[in-house]
């Protein structure tokens, strides 16, 4: 995968983030993560060495606030930032392109994982149908078992919905849900629905006596 930042671009962007006021390292990492819509989060090993280099060059200064170290842009740092505004605009364009690329890659990963899930669901469903045929599908016991299974499925769906809504509200309370996160959620749910429906659609055909036979078999 191509690098998220071109050579020297992160250094310049950190100066831009500090222009609005002092920030500690974690705030800068969060600001970068938010700018990328959650598709990319720089590591401490990526950010702190660059901040240290900026401090060595006199472009930022540090001050202690409790147990945290805040970074502040200096007059020399602001002068460099002002002299490179056109370059900063190019960095912003590059970030936008990176967000689109990372979002596309994320969607591809999700779709690949969901294809595997669909295959697993199909295999599990076929195994369950085979077991039902062996134990005598179509009788009253099977009907009662089907009703119990449907109730269990309803409970699982309700629990999934409640858990996911709770997680979304917790995170939305801390920070707004980004468009990329919303698109990822939509993609995952669509793929999950397709996978489950596909597994349910793989129904065994019935023989002339009304019993479920192997998939693809014909009455004789």
mmCIF file with all atom_site columns, C-alpha atoms in Angstrom:
data_model
loop_
_atom_site.group_PDB
_atom_site.id
_atom_site.type_symbol
_atom_site.label_atom_id
_atom_site.label_alt_id
_atom_site.label_comp_id
_atom_site.label_asym_id
_atom_site.label_entity_id
_atom_site.label_seq_id
_atom_site.pdbx_PDB_ins_code
_atom_site.Cartn_x
_atom_site.Cartn_y
_atom_site.Cartn_z
_atom_site.occupancy
_atom_site.B_iso_or_equiv
_atom_site.pdbx_formal_charge
_atom_site.auth_seq_id
_atom_site.auth_comp_id
_atom_site.auth_asym_id
_atom_site.auth_atom_id
_atom_site.pdbx_PDB_model_num
ATOM 1   C CA . UNK A 1 1   ? 0.000   0.000   0.000  1.00 0.00 ? 1   UNK A CA 1
ATOM 2   C CA . UNK A 1 2   ? 1.325   3.480   -0.846 1.00 0.00 ? 2   UNK A CA 1
ATOM 3   C CA . UNK A 1 3   ? 2.445   5.569   2.158  1.00 0.00 ? 3   UNK A CA 1
ATOM 4   C CA . UNK A 1 4   ? -0.284  7.675   3.746  1.00 0.00 ? 4   UNK A CA 1
ATOM 5   C CA . UNK A 1 5   ? 1.976   10.744  3.887  1.00 0.00 ? 5   UNK A CA 1
ATOM 6   C CA . UNK A 1 6   ? 4.558   11.724  1.316  1.00 0.00 ? 6   UNK A CA 1
ATOM 7   C CA . UNK A 1 7   ? 8.073   12.488  2.566  1.00 0.00 ? 7   UNK A CA 1
ATOM 8   C CA . UNK A 1 8   ? 7.975   15.534  4.854  1.00 0.00 ? 8   UNK A CA 1
ATOM 9   C CA . UNK A 1 9   ? 4.190   15.916  4.628  1.00 0.00 ? 9   UNK A CA 1
ATOM 10  C CA . UNK A 1 10  ? 3.427   14.706  8.151  1.00 0.00 ? 10  UNK A CA 1
ATOM 11  C CA . UNK A 1 11  ? 6.016   17.120  9.565  1.00 0.00 ? 11  UNK A CA 1
ATOM 12  C CA . UNK A 1 12  ? 4.279   20.024  7.843  1.00 0.00 ? 12  UNK A CA 1
ATOM 13  C CA . UNK A 1 13  ? 0.824   18.848  8.827  1.00 0.00 ? 13  UNK A CA 1
ATOM 14  C CA . UNK A 1 14  ? 1.805   18.640  12.492 1.00 0.00 ? 14  UNK A CA 1
ATOM 15  C CA . UNK A 1 15  ? 2.797   22.305  12.347 1.00 0.00 ? 15  UNK A CA 1
ATOM 16  C CA . UNK A 1 16  ? -0.615  23.078  10.831 1.00 0.00 ? 16  UNK A CA 1
ATOM 17  C CA . UNK A 1 17  ? -2.387  21.215  13.633 1.00 0.00 ? 17  UNK A CA 1
ATOM 18  C CA . UNK A 1 18  ? -0.423  23.168  16.240 1.00 0.00 ? 18  UNK A CA 1
ATOM 19  C CA . UNK A 1 19  ? -1.296  26.505  14.651 1.00 0.00 ? 19  UNK A CA 1
ATOM 20  C CA . UNK A 1 20  ? -4.667  26.530  16.441 1.00 0.00 ? 20  UNK A CA 1
ATOM 21  C CA . UNK A 1 21  ? -3.027  26.120  19.841 1.00 0.00 ? 21  UNK A CA 1
ATOM 22  C CA . UNK A 1 22  ? -0.849  23.843  22.011 1.00 0.00 ? 22  UNK A CA 1
ATOM 23  C CA . UNK A 1 23  ? -1.625  20.130  21.955 1.00 0.00 ? 23  UNK A CA 1
ATOM 24  C CA . UNK A 1 24  ? -0.169  17.066  23.595 1.00 0.00 ? 24  UNK A CA 1
ATOM 25  C CA . UNK A 1 25  ? 0.842   14.031  21.595 1.00 0.00 ? 25  UNK A CA 1
ATOM 26  C CA . UNK A 1 26  ? -2.384  12.082  22.044 1.00 0.00 ? 26  UNK A CA 1
ATOM 27  C CA . UNK A 1 27  ? -4.458  15.076  20.893 1.00 0.00 ? 27  UNK A CA 1
ATOM 28  C CA . UNK A 1 28  ? -2.383  15.264  17.724 1.00 0.00 ? 28  UNK A CA 1
ATOM 29  C CA . UNK A 1 29  ? -2.829  11.540  17.093 1.00 0.00 ? 29  UNK A CA 1
ATOM 30  C CA . UNK A 1 30  ? -6.598  11.891  17.606 1.00 0.00 ? 30  UNK A CA 1
ATOM 31  C CA . UNK A 1 31  ? -6.724  14.915  15.299 1.00 0.00 ? 31  UNK A CA 1
ATOM 32  C CA . UNK A 1 32  ? -4.960  12.929  12.586 1.00 0.00 ? 32  UNK A CA 1
ATOM 33  C CA . UNK A 1 33  ? -7.244  9.938   13.119 1.00 0.00 ? 33  UNK A CA 1
ATOM 34  C CA . UNK A 1 34  ? -10.324 12.167  12.841 1.00 0.00 ? 34  UNK A CA 1
ATOM 35  C CA . UNK A 1 35  ? -8.966  13.810  9.683  1.00 0.00 ? 35  UNK A CA 1
ATOM 36  C CA . UNK A 1 36  ? -8.730  10.363  8.112  1.00 0.00 ? 36  UNK A CA 1
ATOM 37  C CA . UNK A 1 37  ? -12.244 9.452   9.201  1.00 0.00 ? 37  UNK A CA 1
ATOM 38  C CA . UNK A 1 38  ? -10.931 6.596   11.329 1.00 0.00 ? 38  UNK A CA 1
ATOM 39  C CA . UNK A 1 39  ? -9.420  4.757   8.347  1.00 0.00 ? 39  UNK A CA 1
ATOM 40  C CA . UNK A 1 40  ? -5.883  5.493   9.557  1.00 0.00 ? 40  UNK A CA 1
ATOM 41  C CA . UNK A 1 41  ? -4.408  6.214   12.969 1.00 0.00 ? 41  UNK A CA 1
ATOM 42  C CA . UNK A 1 42  ? -0.702  7.067   13.230 1.00 0.00 ? 42  UNK A CA 1
ATOM 43  C CA . UNK A 1 43  ? 1.275   5.282   15.907 1.00 0.00 ? 43  UNK A CA 1
ATOM 44  C CA . UNK A 1 44  ? 3.118   7.042   18.707 1.00 0.00 ? 44  UNK A CA 1
ATOM 45  C CA . UNK A 1 45  ? 6.318   5.797   17.061 1.00 0.00 ? 45  UNK A CA 1
ATOM 46  C CA . UNK A 1 46  ? 5.362   7.775   13.957 1.00 0.00 ? 46  UNK A CA 1
ATOM 47  C CA . UNK A 1 47  ? 4.306   11.038  15.598 1.00 0.00 ? 47  UNK A CA 1
ATOM 48  C CA . UNK A 1 48  ? 6.649   11.570  18.558 1.00 0.00 ? 48  UNK A CA 1
ATOM 49  C CA . UNK A 1 49  ? 9.963   11.294  16.669 1.00 0.00 ? 49  UNK A CA 1
ATOM 50  C CA . UNK A 1 50  ? 8.750   13.959  14.243 1.00 0.00 ? 50  UNK A CA 1
ATOM 51  C CA . UNK A 1 51  ? 7.703   16.200  17.090 1.00 0.00 ? 51  UNK A CA 1
ATOM 52  C CA . UNK A 1 52  ? 11.144  15.712  18.619 1.00 0.00 ? 52  UNK A CA 1
ATOM 53  C CA . UNK A 1 53  ? 12.764  16.685  15.332 1.00 0.00 ? 53  UNK A CA 1
ATOM 54  C CA . UNK A 1 54  ? 10.571  19.781  15.060 1.00 0.00 ? 54  UNK A CA 1
ATOM 55  C CA . UNK A 1 55  ? 11.636  20.755  18.574 1.00 0.00 ? 55  UNK A CA 1
ATOM 56  C CA . UNK A 1 56  ? 15.330  20.277  17.700 1.00 0.00 ? 56  UNK A CA 1
ATOM 57  C CA . UNK A 1 57  ? 14.857  22.607  14.727 1.00 0.00 ? 57  UNK A CA 1
ATOM 58  C CA . UNK A 1 58  ? 13.207  25.248  16.926 1.00 0.00 ? 58  UNK A CA 1
ATOM 59  C CA . UNK A 1 59  ? 9.864   24.981  15.115 1.00 0.00 ? 59  UNK A CA 1
ATOM 60  C CA . UNK A 1 60  ? 7.965   23.808  18.181 1.00 0.00 ? 60  UNK A CA 1
ATOM 61  C CA . UNK A 1 61  ? 8.537   24.187  21.911 1.00 0.00 ? 61  UNK A CA 1
ATOM 62  C CA . UNK A 1 62  ? 7.339   22.003  24.777 1.00 0.00 ? 62  UNK A CA 1
ATOM 63  C CA . UNK A 1 63  ? 5.746   22.759  28.115 1.00 0.00 ? 63  UNK A CA 1
ATOM 64  C CA . UNK A 1 64  ? 4.705   20.406  30.896 1.00 0.00 ? 64  UNK A CA 1
ATOM 65  C CA . UNK A 1 65  ? 1.049   20.283  31.942 1.00 0.00 ? 65  UNK A CA 1
ATOM 66  C CA . UNK A 1 66  ? 0.654   17.789  34.760 1.00 0.00 ? 66  UNK A CA 1
ATOM 67  C CA . UNK A 1 67  ? 1.927   14.481  33.446 1.00 0.00 ? 67  UNK A CA 1
ATOM 68  C CA . UNK A 1 68  ? 1.572   15.526  29.831 1.00 0.00 ? 68  UNK A CA 1
ATOM 69  C CA . UNK A 1 69  ? 3.891   17.397  27.509 1.00 0.00 ? 69  UNK A CA 1
ATOM 70  C CA . UNK A 1 70  ? 2.228   19.993  25.331 1.00 0.00 ? 70  UNK A CA 1
ATOM 71  C CA . UNK A 1 71  ? 3.696   21.079  22.013 1.00 0.00 ? 71  UNK A CA 1
ATOM 72  C CA . UNK A 1 72  ? 3.416   24.686  20.866 1.00 0.00 ? 72  UNK A CA 1
ATOM 73  C CA . UNK A 1 73  ? 4.350   26.119  17.482 1.00 0.00 ? 73  UNK A CA 1
ATOM 74  C CA . UNK A 1 74  ? 7.087   28.765  17.703 1.00 0.00 ? 74  UNK A CA 1
ATOM 75  C CA . UNK A 1 75  ? 7.485   31.944  15.683 1.00 0.00 ? 75  UNK A CA 1
ATOM 76  C CA . UNK A 1 76  ? 9.988   30.106  13.480 1.00 0.00 ? 76  UNK A CA 1
ATOM 77  C CA . UNK A 1 77  ? 7.523   27.237  13.021 1.00 0.00 ? 77  UNK A CA 1
ATOM 78  C CA . UNK A 1 78  ? 4.734   29.645  12.077 1.00 0.00 ? 78  UNK A CA 1
ATOM 79  C CA . UNK A 1 79  ? 7.032   31.388  9.617  1.00 0.00 ? 79  UNK A CA 1
ATOM 80  C CA . UNK A 1 80  ? 7.823   28.075  7.928  1.00 0.00 ? 80  UNK A CA 1
ATOM 81  C CA . UNK A 1 81  ? 4.158   27.149  7.854  1.00 0.00 ? 81  UNK A CA 1
ATOM 82  C CA . UNK A 1 82  ? 3.230   30.487  6.240  1.00 0.00 ? 82  UNK A CA 1
ATOM 83  C CA . UNK A 1 83  ? 5.937   30.064  3.628  1.00 0.00 ? 83  UNK A CA 1
ATOM 84  C CA . UNK A 1 84  ? 4.578   26.631  2.679  1.00 0.00 ? 84  UNK A CA 1
ATOM 85  C CA . UNK A 1 85  ? 0.818   27.259  2.531  1.00 0.00 ? 85  UNK A CA 1
ATOM 86  C CA . UNK A 1 86  ? 0.634   26.107  -1.092 1.00 0.00 ? 86  UNK A CA 1
ATOM 87  C CA . UNK A 1 87  ? 2.423   22.893  -0.168 1.00 0.00 ? 87  UNK A CA 1
ATOM 88  C CA . UNK A 1 88  ? 0.040   22.427  2.769  1.00 0.00 ? 88  UNK A CA 1
ATOM 89  C CA . UNK A 1 89  ? -2.914  22.611  0.369  1.00 0.00 ? 89  UNK A CA 1
ATOM 90  C CA . UNK A 1 90  ? -1.307  19.795  -1.603 1.00 0.00 ? 90  UNK A CA 1
ATOM 91  C CA . UNK A 1 91  ? -0.937  17.780  1.600  1.00 0.00 ? 91  UNK A CA 1
ATOM 92  C CA . UNK A 1 92  ? -4.669  18.254  2.280  1.00 0.00 ? 92  UNK A CA 1
ATOM 93  C CA . UNK A 1 93  ? -5.475  17.011  -1.227 1.00 0.00 ? 93  UNK A CA 1
ATOM 94  C CA . UNK A 1 94  ? -3.204  14.024  -0.633 1.00 0.00 ? 94  UNK A CA 1
ATOM 95  C CA . UNK A 1 95  ? -4.983  13.229  2.626  1.00 0.00 ? 95  UNK A CA 1
ATOM 96  C CA . UNK A 1 96  ? -8.359  13.314  0.875  1.00 0.00 ? 96  UNK A CA 1
ATOM 97  C CA . UNK A 1 97  ? -7.056  10.914  -1.756 1.00 0.00 ? 97  UNK A CA 1
ATOM 98  C CA . UNK A 1 98  ? -5.628  8.656   0.962  1.00 0.00 ? 98  UNK A CA 1
ATOM 99  C CA . UNK A 1 99  ? -8.965  8.604   2.795  1.00 0.00 ? 99  UNK A CA 1
ATOM 100 C CA . UNK A 1 100 ? -10.734 7.472   -0.382 1.00 0.00 ? 100 UNK A CA 1
ATOM 101 C CA . UNK A 1 101 ? -8.093  4.811   -1.032 1.00 0.00 ? 101 UNK A CA 1
ATOM 102 C CA . UNK A 1 102 ? -8.119  3.527   2.535  1.00 0.00 ? 102 UNK A CA 1
ATOM 103 C CA . UNK A 1 103 ? -11.927 3.434   2.572  1.00 0.00 ? 103 UNK A CA 1
ATOM 104 C CA . UNK A 1 104 ? -11.916 1.421   -0.675 1.00 0.00 ? 104 UNK A CA 1
ATOM 105 C CA . UNK A 1 105 ? -9.362  -0.997  0.785  1.00 0.00 ? 105 UNK A CA 1
ATOM 106 C CA . UNK A 1 106 ? -11.435 -1.346  3.933  1.00 0.00 ? 106 UNK A CA 1
ATOM 107 C CA . UNK A 1 107 ? -14.563 -2.117  1.929  1.00 0.00 ? 107 UNK A CA 1
ATOM 108 C CA . UNK A 1 108 ? -12.664 -4.736  -0.081 1.00 0.00 ? 108 UNK A CA 1
ATOM 109 C CA . UNK A 1 109 ? -11.421 -6.360  3.141  1.00 0.00 ? 109 UNK A CA 1
ATOM 110 C CA . UNK A 1 110 ? -14.946 -6.397  4.542  1.00 0.00 ? 110 UNK A CA 1
ATOM 111 C CA . UNK A 1 111 ? -16.362 -7.911  1.373  1.00 0.00 ? 111 UNK A CA 1
ATOM 112 C CA . UNK A 1 112 ? -13.658 -10.588 1.358  1.00 0.00 ? 112 UNK A CA 1
ATOM 113 C CA . UNK A 1 113 ? -14.359 -11.447 4.991  1.00 0.00 ? 113 UNK A CA 1
ATOM 114 C CA . UNK A 1 114 ? -18.088 -11.551 4.317  1.00 0.00 ? 114 UNK A CA 1
ATOM 115 C CA . UNK A 1 115 ? -17.573 -13.937 1.395  1.00 0.00 ? 115 UNK A CA 1
ATOM 116 C CA . UNK A 1 116 ? -15.783 -16.271 3.788  1.00 0.00 ? 116 UNK A CA 1
ATOM 117 C CA . UNK A 1 117 ? -18.600 -15.856 6.290  1.00 0.00 ? 117 UNK A CA 1
ATOM 118 C CA . UNK A 1 118 ? -21.180 -16.668 3.626  1.00 0.00 ? 118 UNK A CA 1
ATOM 119 C CA . UNK A 1 119 ? -19.319 -19.856 2.770  1.00 0.00 ? 119 UNK A CA 1
ATOM 120 C CA . UNK A 1 120 ? -19.159 -20.822 6.446  1.00 0.00 ? 120 UNK A CA 1
ATOM 121 C CA . UNK A 1 121 ? -22.866 -20.115 6.894  1.00 0.00 ? 121 UNK A CA 1
ATOM 122 C CA . UNK A 1 122 ? -23.730 -22.193 3.834  1.00 0.00 ? 122 UNK A CA 1
ATOM 123 C CA . UNK A 1 123 ? -21.676 -25.126 5.123  1.00 0.00 ? 123 UNK A CA 1
ATOM 124 C CA . UNK A 1 124 ? -23.261 -24.865 8.571  1.00 0.00 ? 124 UNK A CA 1
ATOM 125 C CA . UNK A 1 125 ? -26.758 -24.663 7.126  1.00 0.00 ? 125 UNK A CA 1
ATOM 126 C CA . UNK A 1 126 ? -26.140 -27.702 4.917  1.00 0.00 ? 126 UNK A CA 1
ATOM 127 C CA . UNK A 1 127 ? -24.830 -29.669 7.902  1.00 0.00 ? 127 UNK A CA 1
ATOM 128 C CA . UNK A 1 128 ? -27.956 -28.748 9.873  1.00 0.00 ? 128 UNK A CA 1
ATOM 129 C CA . UNK A 1 129 ? -30.217 -29.833 7.012  1.00 0.00 ? 129 UNK A CA 1
ATOM 130 C CA . UNK A 1 130 ? -28.358 -33.110 6.708  1.00 0.00 ? 130 UNK A CA 1
ATOM 131 C CA . UNK A 1 131 ? -28.814 -33.740 10.416 1.00 0.00 ? 131 UNK A CA 1
ATOM 132 C CA . UNK A 1 132 ? -32.526 -32.930 10.111 1.00 0.00 ? 132 UNK A CA 1
ATOM 133 C CA . UNK A 1 133 ? -32.930 -35.413 7.245  1.00 0.00 ? 133 UNK A CA 1
ATOM 134 C CA . UNK A 1 134 ? -31.215 -38.126 9.266  1.00 0.00 ? 134 UNK A CA 1
ATOM 135 C CA . UNK A 1 135 ? -33.488 -37.585 12.264 1.00 0.00 ? 135 UNK A CA 1
ATOM 136 C CA . UNK A 1 136 ? -36.663 -37.421 10.156 1.00 0.00 ? 136 UNK A CA 1
ATOM 137 C CA . UNK A 1 137 ? -37.453 -33.968 8.830  1.00 0.00 ? 137 UNK A CA 1
ATOM 138 C CA . UNK A 1 138 ? -41.095 -33.018 8.359  1.00 0.00 ? 138 UNK A CA 1
ATOM 139 C CA . UNK A 1 139 ? -42.557 -34.588 11.493 1.00 0.00 ? 139 UNK A CA 1
ATOM 140 C CA . UNK A 1 140 ? -44.084 -32.757 14.458 1.00 0.00 ? 140 UNK A CA 1
ATOM 141 C CA . UNK A 1 141 ? -40.848 -32.804 16.441 1.00 0.00 ? 141 UNK A CA 1
ATOM 142 C CA . UNK A 1 142 ? -39.038 -31.087 13.572 1.00 0.00 ? 142 UNK A CA 1
ATOM 143 C CA . UNK A 1 143 ? -41.802 -28.467 13.384 1.00 0.00 ? 143 UNK A CA 1
ATOM 144 C CA . UNK A 1 144 ? -41.493 -27.741 17.109 1.00 0.00 ? 144 UNK A CA 1
ATOM 145 C CA . UNK A 1 145 ? -37.712 -27.573 16.781 1.00 0.00 ? 145 UNK A CA 1
ATOM 146 C CA . UNK A 1 146 ? -38.129 -25.103 13.914 1.00 0.00 ? 146 UNK A CA 1
ATOM 147 C CA . UNK A 1 147 ? -40.300 -22.864 16.083 1.00 0.00 ? 147 UNK A CA 1
ATOM 148 C CA . UNK A 1 148 ? -37.735 -22.920 18.870 1.00 0.00 ? 148 UNK A CA 1
ATOM 149 C CA . UNK A 1 149 ? -34.973 -22.121 16.393 1.00 0.00 ? 149 UNK A CA 1
ATOM 150 C CA . UNK A 1 150 ? -36.939 -19.162 15.023 1.00 0.00 ? 150 UNK A CA 1
ATOM 151 C CA . UNK A 1 151 ? -37.445 -17.768 18.519 1.00 0.00 ? 151 UNK A CA 1
ATOM 152 C CA . UNK A 1 152 ? -33.738 -18.185 19.236 1.00 0.00 ? 152 UNK A CA 1
ATOM 153 C CA . UNK A 1 153 ? -32.885 -16.401 15.987 1.00 0.00 ? 153 UNK A CA 1
ATOM 154 C CA . UNK A 1 154 ? -35.204 -13.522 16.957 1.00 0.00 ? 154 UNK A CA 1
ATOM 155 C CA . UNK A 1 155 ? -33.482 -13.230 20.333 1.00 0.00 ? 155 UNK A CA 1
ATOM 156 C CA . UNK A 1 156 ? -30.024 -13.234 18.716 1.00 0.00 ? 156 UNK A CA 1
ATOM 157 C CA . UNK A 1 157 ? -31.041 -10.485 16.290 1.00 0.00 ? 157 UNK A CA 1
ATOM 158 C CA . UNK A 1 158 ? -32.530 -8.392  19.106 1.00 0.00 ? 158 UNK A CA 1
ATOM 159 C CA . UNK A 1 159 ? -29.403 -8.809  21.236 1.00 0.00 ? 159 UNK A CA 1
ATOM 160 C CA . UNK A 1 160 ? -27.179 -7.899  18.261 1.00 0.00 ? 160 UNK A CA 1
ATOM 161 C CA . UNK A 1 161 ? -29.259 -4.794  17.544 1.00 0.00 ? 161 UNK A CA 1
ATOM 162 C CA . UNK A 1 162 ? -29.252 -3.666  21.181 1.00 0.00 ? 162 UNK A CA 1
ATOM 163 C CA . UNK A 1 163 ? -25.504 -4.225  21.587 1.00 0.00 ? 163 UNK A CA 1
ATOM 164 C CA . UNK A 1 164 ? -24.652 -2.385  18.377 1.00 0.00 ? 164 UNK A CA 1
ATOM 165 C CA . UNK A 1 165 ? -26.931 0.555   19.177 1.00 0.00 ? 165 UNK A CA 1
ATOM 166 C CA . UNK A 1 166 ? -25.325 0.840   22.612 1.00 0.00 ? 166 UNK A CA 1
ATOM 167 C CA . UNK A 1 167 ? -21.819 0.858   21.093 1.00 0.00 ? 167 UNK A CA 1
ATOM 168 C CA . UNK A 1 168 ? -22.800 3.458   18.489 1.00 0.00 ? 168 UNK A CA 1
ATOM 169 C CA . UNK A 1 169 ? -24.316 5.770   21.091 1.00 0.00 ? 169 UNK A CA 1
ATOM 170 C CA . UNK A 1 170 ? -21.284 5.462   23.367 1.00 0.00 ? 170 UNK A CA 1
ATOM 171 C CA . UNK A 1 171 ? -18.924 6.386   20.546 1.00 0.00 ? 171 UNK A CA 1
ATOM 172 C CA . UNK A 1 172 ? -21.182 9.103   19.146 1.00 0.00 ? 172 UNK A CA 1
ATOM 173 C CA . UNK A 1 173 ? -21.234 10.660  22.616 1.00 0.00 ? 173 UNK A CA 1
ATOM 174 C CA . UNK A 1 174 ? -17.434 10.892  22.574 1.00 0.00 ? 174 UNK A CA 1
ATOM 175 C CA . UNK A 1 175 ? -17.080 12.124  18.983 1.00 0.00 ? 175 UNK A CA 1
ATOM 176 C CA . UNK A 1 176 ? -19.319 12.459  15.903 1.00 0.00 ? 176 UNK A CA 1
ATOM 177 C CA . UNK A 1 177 ? -19.751 9.396   13.698 1.00 0.00 ? 177 UNK A CA 1
ATOM 178 C CA . UNK A 1 178 ? -17.679 10.030  10.568 1.00 0.00 ? 178 UNK A CA 1
ATOM 179 C CA . UNK A 1 179 ? -19.059 9.494   7.037  1.00 0.00 ? 179 UNK A CA 1
ATOM 180 C CA . UNK A 1 180 ? -16.468 6.752   6.492  1.00 0.00 ? 180 UNK A CA 1
ATOM 181 C CA . UNK A 1 181 ? -17.559 4.930   9.654  1.00 0.00 ? 181 UNK A CA 1
ATOM 182 C CA . UNK A 1 182 ? -21.188 5.203   8.543  1.00 0.00 ? 182 UNK A CA 1
ATOM 183 C CA . UNK A 1 183 ? -20.336 3.809   5.107  1.00 0.00 ? 183 UNK A CA 1
ATOM 184 C CA . UNK A 1 184 ? -18.411 0.927   6.696  1.00 0.00 ? 184 UNK A CA 1
ATOM 185 C CA . UNK A 1 185 ? -21.400 0.154   8.933  1.00 0.00 ? 185 UNK A CA 1
ATOM 186 C CA . UNK A 1 186 ? -23.730 0.172   5.927  1.00 0.00 ? 186 UNK A CA 1
ATOM 187 C CA . UNK A 1 187 ? -21.428 -2.130  3.962  1.00 0.00 ? 187 UNK A CA 1
ATOM 188 C CA . UNK A 1 188 ? -21.029 -4.597  6.838  1.00 0.00 ? 188 UNK A CA 1
ATOM 189 C CA . UNK A 1 189 ? -24.761 -4.780  7.518  1.00 0.00 ? 189 UNK A CA 1
ATOM 190 C CA . UNK A 1 190 ? -25.619 -5.197  3.829  1.00 0.00 ? 190 UNK A CA 1
ATOM 191 C CA . UNK A 1 191 ? -23.040 -7.949  3.438  1.00 0.00 ? 191 UNK A CA 1
ATOM 192 C CA . UNK A 1 192 ? -24.179 -9.684  6.634  1.00 0.00 ? 192 UNK A CA 1
ATOM 193 C CA . UNK A 1 193 ? -27.805 -9.616  5.509  1.00 0.00 ? 193 UNK A CA 1
ATOM 194 C CA . UNK A 1 194 ? -26.858 -11.053 2.115  1.00 0.00 ? 194 UNK A CA 1
ATOM 195 C CA . UNK A 1 195 ? -24.794 -13.806 3.742  1.00 0.00 ? 195 UNK A CA 1
ATOM 196 C CA . UNK A 1 196 ? -27.612 -14.859 6.080  1.00 0.00 ? 196 UNK A CA 1
ATOM 197 C CA . UNK A 1 197 ? -30.302 -14.725 3.382  1.00 0.00 ? 197 UNK A CA 1
ATOM 198 C CA . UNK A 1 198 ? -28.141 -16.761 1.019  1.00 0.00 ? 198 UNK A CA 1
ATOM 199 C CA . UNK A 1 199 ? -27.702 -19.459 3.662  1.00 0.00 ? 199 UNK A CA 1
ATOM 200 C CA . UNK A 1 200 ? -31.468 -19.529 4.281  1.00 0.00 ? 200 UNK A CA 1
ATOM 201 C CA . UNK A 1 201 ? -32.215 -19.772 0.555  1.00 0.00 ? 201 UNK A CA 1
ATOM 202 C CA . UNK A 1 202 ? -30.289 -23.039 0.264  1.00 0.00 ? 202 UNK A CA 1
ATOM 203 C CA . UNK A 1 203 ? -33.373 -25.158 0.962  1.00 0.00 ? 203 UNK A CA 1
ATOM 204 C CA . UNK A 1 204 ? -33.494 -28.929 0.356  1.00 0.00 ? 204 UNK A CA 1
ATOM 205 C CA . UNK A 1 205 ? -36.061 -30.122 -2.177 1.00 0.00 ? 205 UNK A CA 1
ATOM 206 C CA . UNK A 1 206 ? -38.887 -32.401 -0.993 1.00 0.00 ? 206 UNK A CA 1
ATOM 207 C CA . UNK A 1 207 ? -39.432 -35.904 -2.363 1.00 0.00 ? 207 UNK A CA 1
ATOM 208 C CA . UNK A 1 208 ? -42.825 -37.317 -3.386 1.00 0.00 ? 208 UNK A CA 1
ATOM 209 C CA . UNK A 1 209 ? -43.525 -38.469 0.196  1.00 0.00 ? 209 UNK A CA 1
ATOM 210 C CA . UNK A 1 210 ? -43.092 -34.956 1.504  1.00 0.00 ? 210 UNK A CA 1
ATOM 211 C CA . UNK A 1 211 ? -39.716 -35.599 3.151  1.00 0.00 ? 211 UNK A CA 1
ATOM 212 C CA . UNK A 1 212 ? -36.714 -33.411 2.628  1.00 0.00 ? 212 UNK A CA 1
ATOM 213 C CA . UNK A 1 213 ? -34.168 -35.022 0.366  1.00 0.00 ? 213 UNK A CA 1
ATOM 214 C CA . UNK A 1 214 ? -30.589 -34.185 -0.504 1.00 0.00 ? 214 UNK A CA 1
ATOM 215 C CA . UNK A 1 215 ? -30.191 -30.874 -2.273 1.00 0.00 ? 215 UNK A CA 1
ATOM 216 C CA . UNK A 1 216 ? -30.621 -31.344 -5.985 1.00 0.00 ? 216 UNK A CA 1
ATOM 217 C CA . UNK A 1 217 ? -32.361 -34.776 -5.749 1.00 0.00 ? 217 UNK A CA 1
ATOM 218 C CA . UNK A 1 218 ? -35.503 -35.532 -7.756 1.00 0.00 ? 218 UNK A CA 1
ATOM 219 C CA . UNK A 1 219 ? -38.615 -37.607 -6.903 1.00 0.00 ? 219 UNK A CA 1
ATOM 220 C CA . UNK A 1 220 ? -38.506 -41.183 -8.236 1.00 0.00 ? 220 UNK A CA 1
#
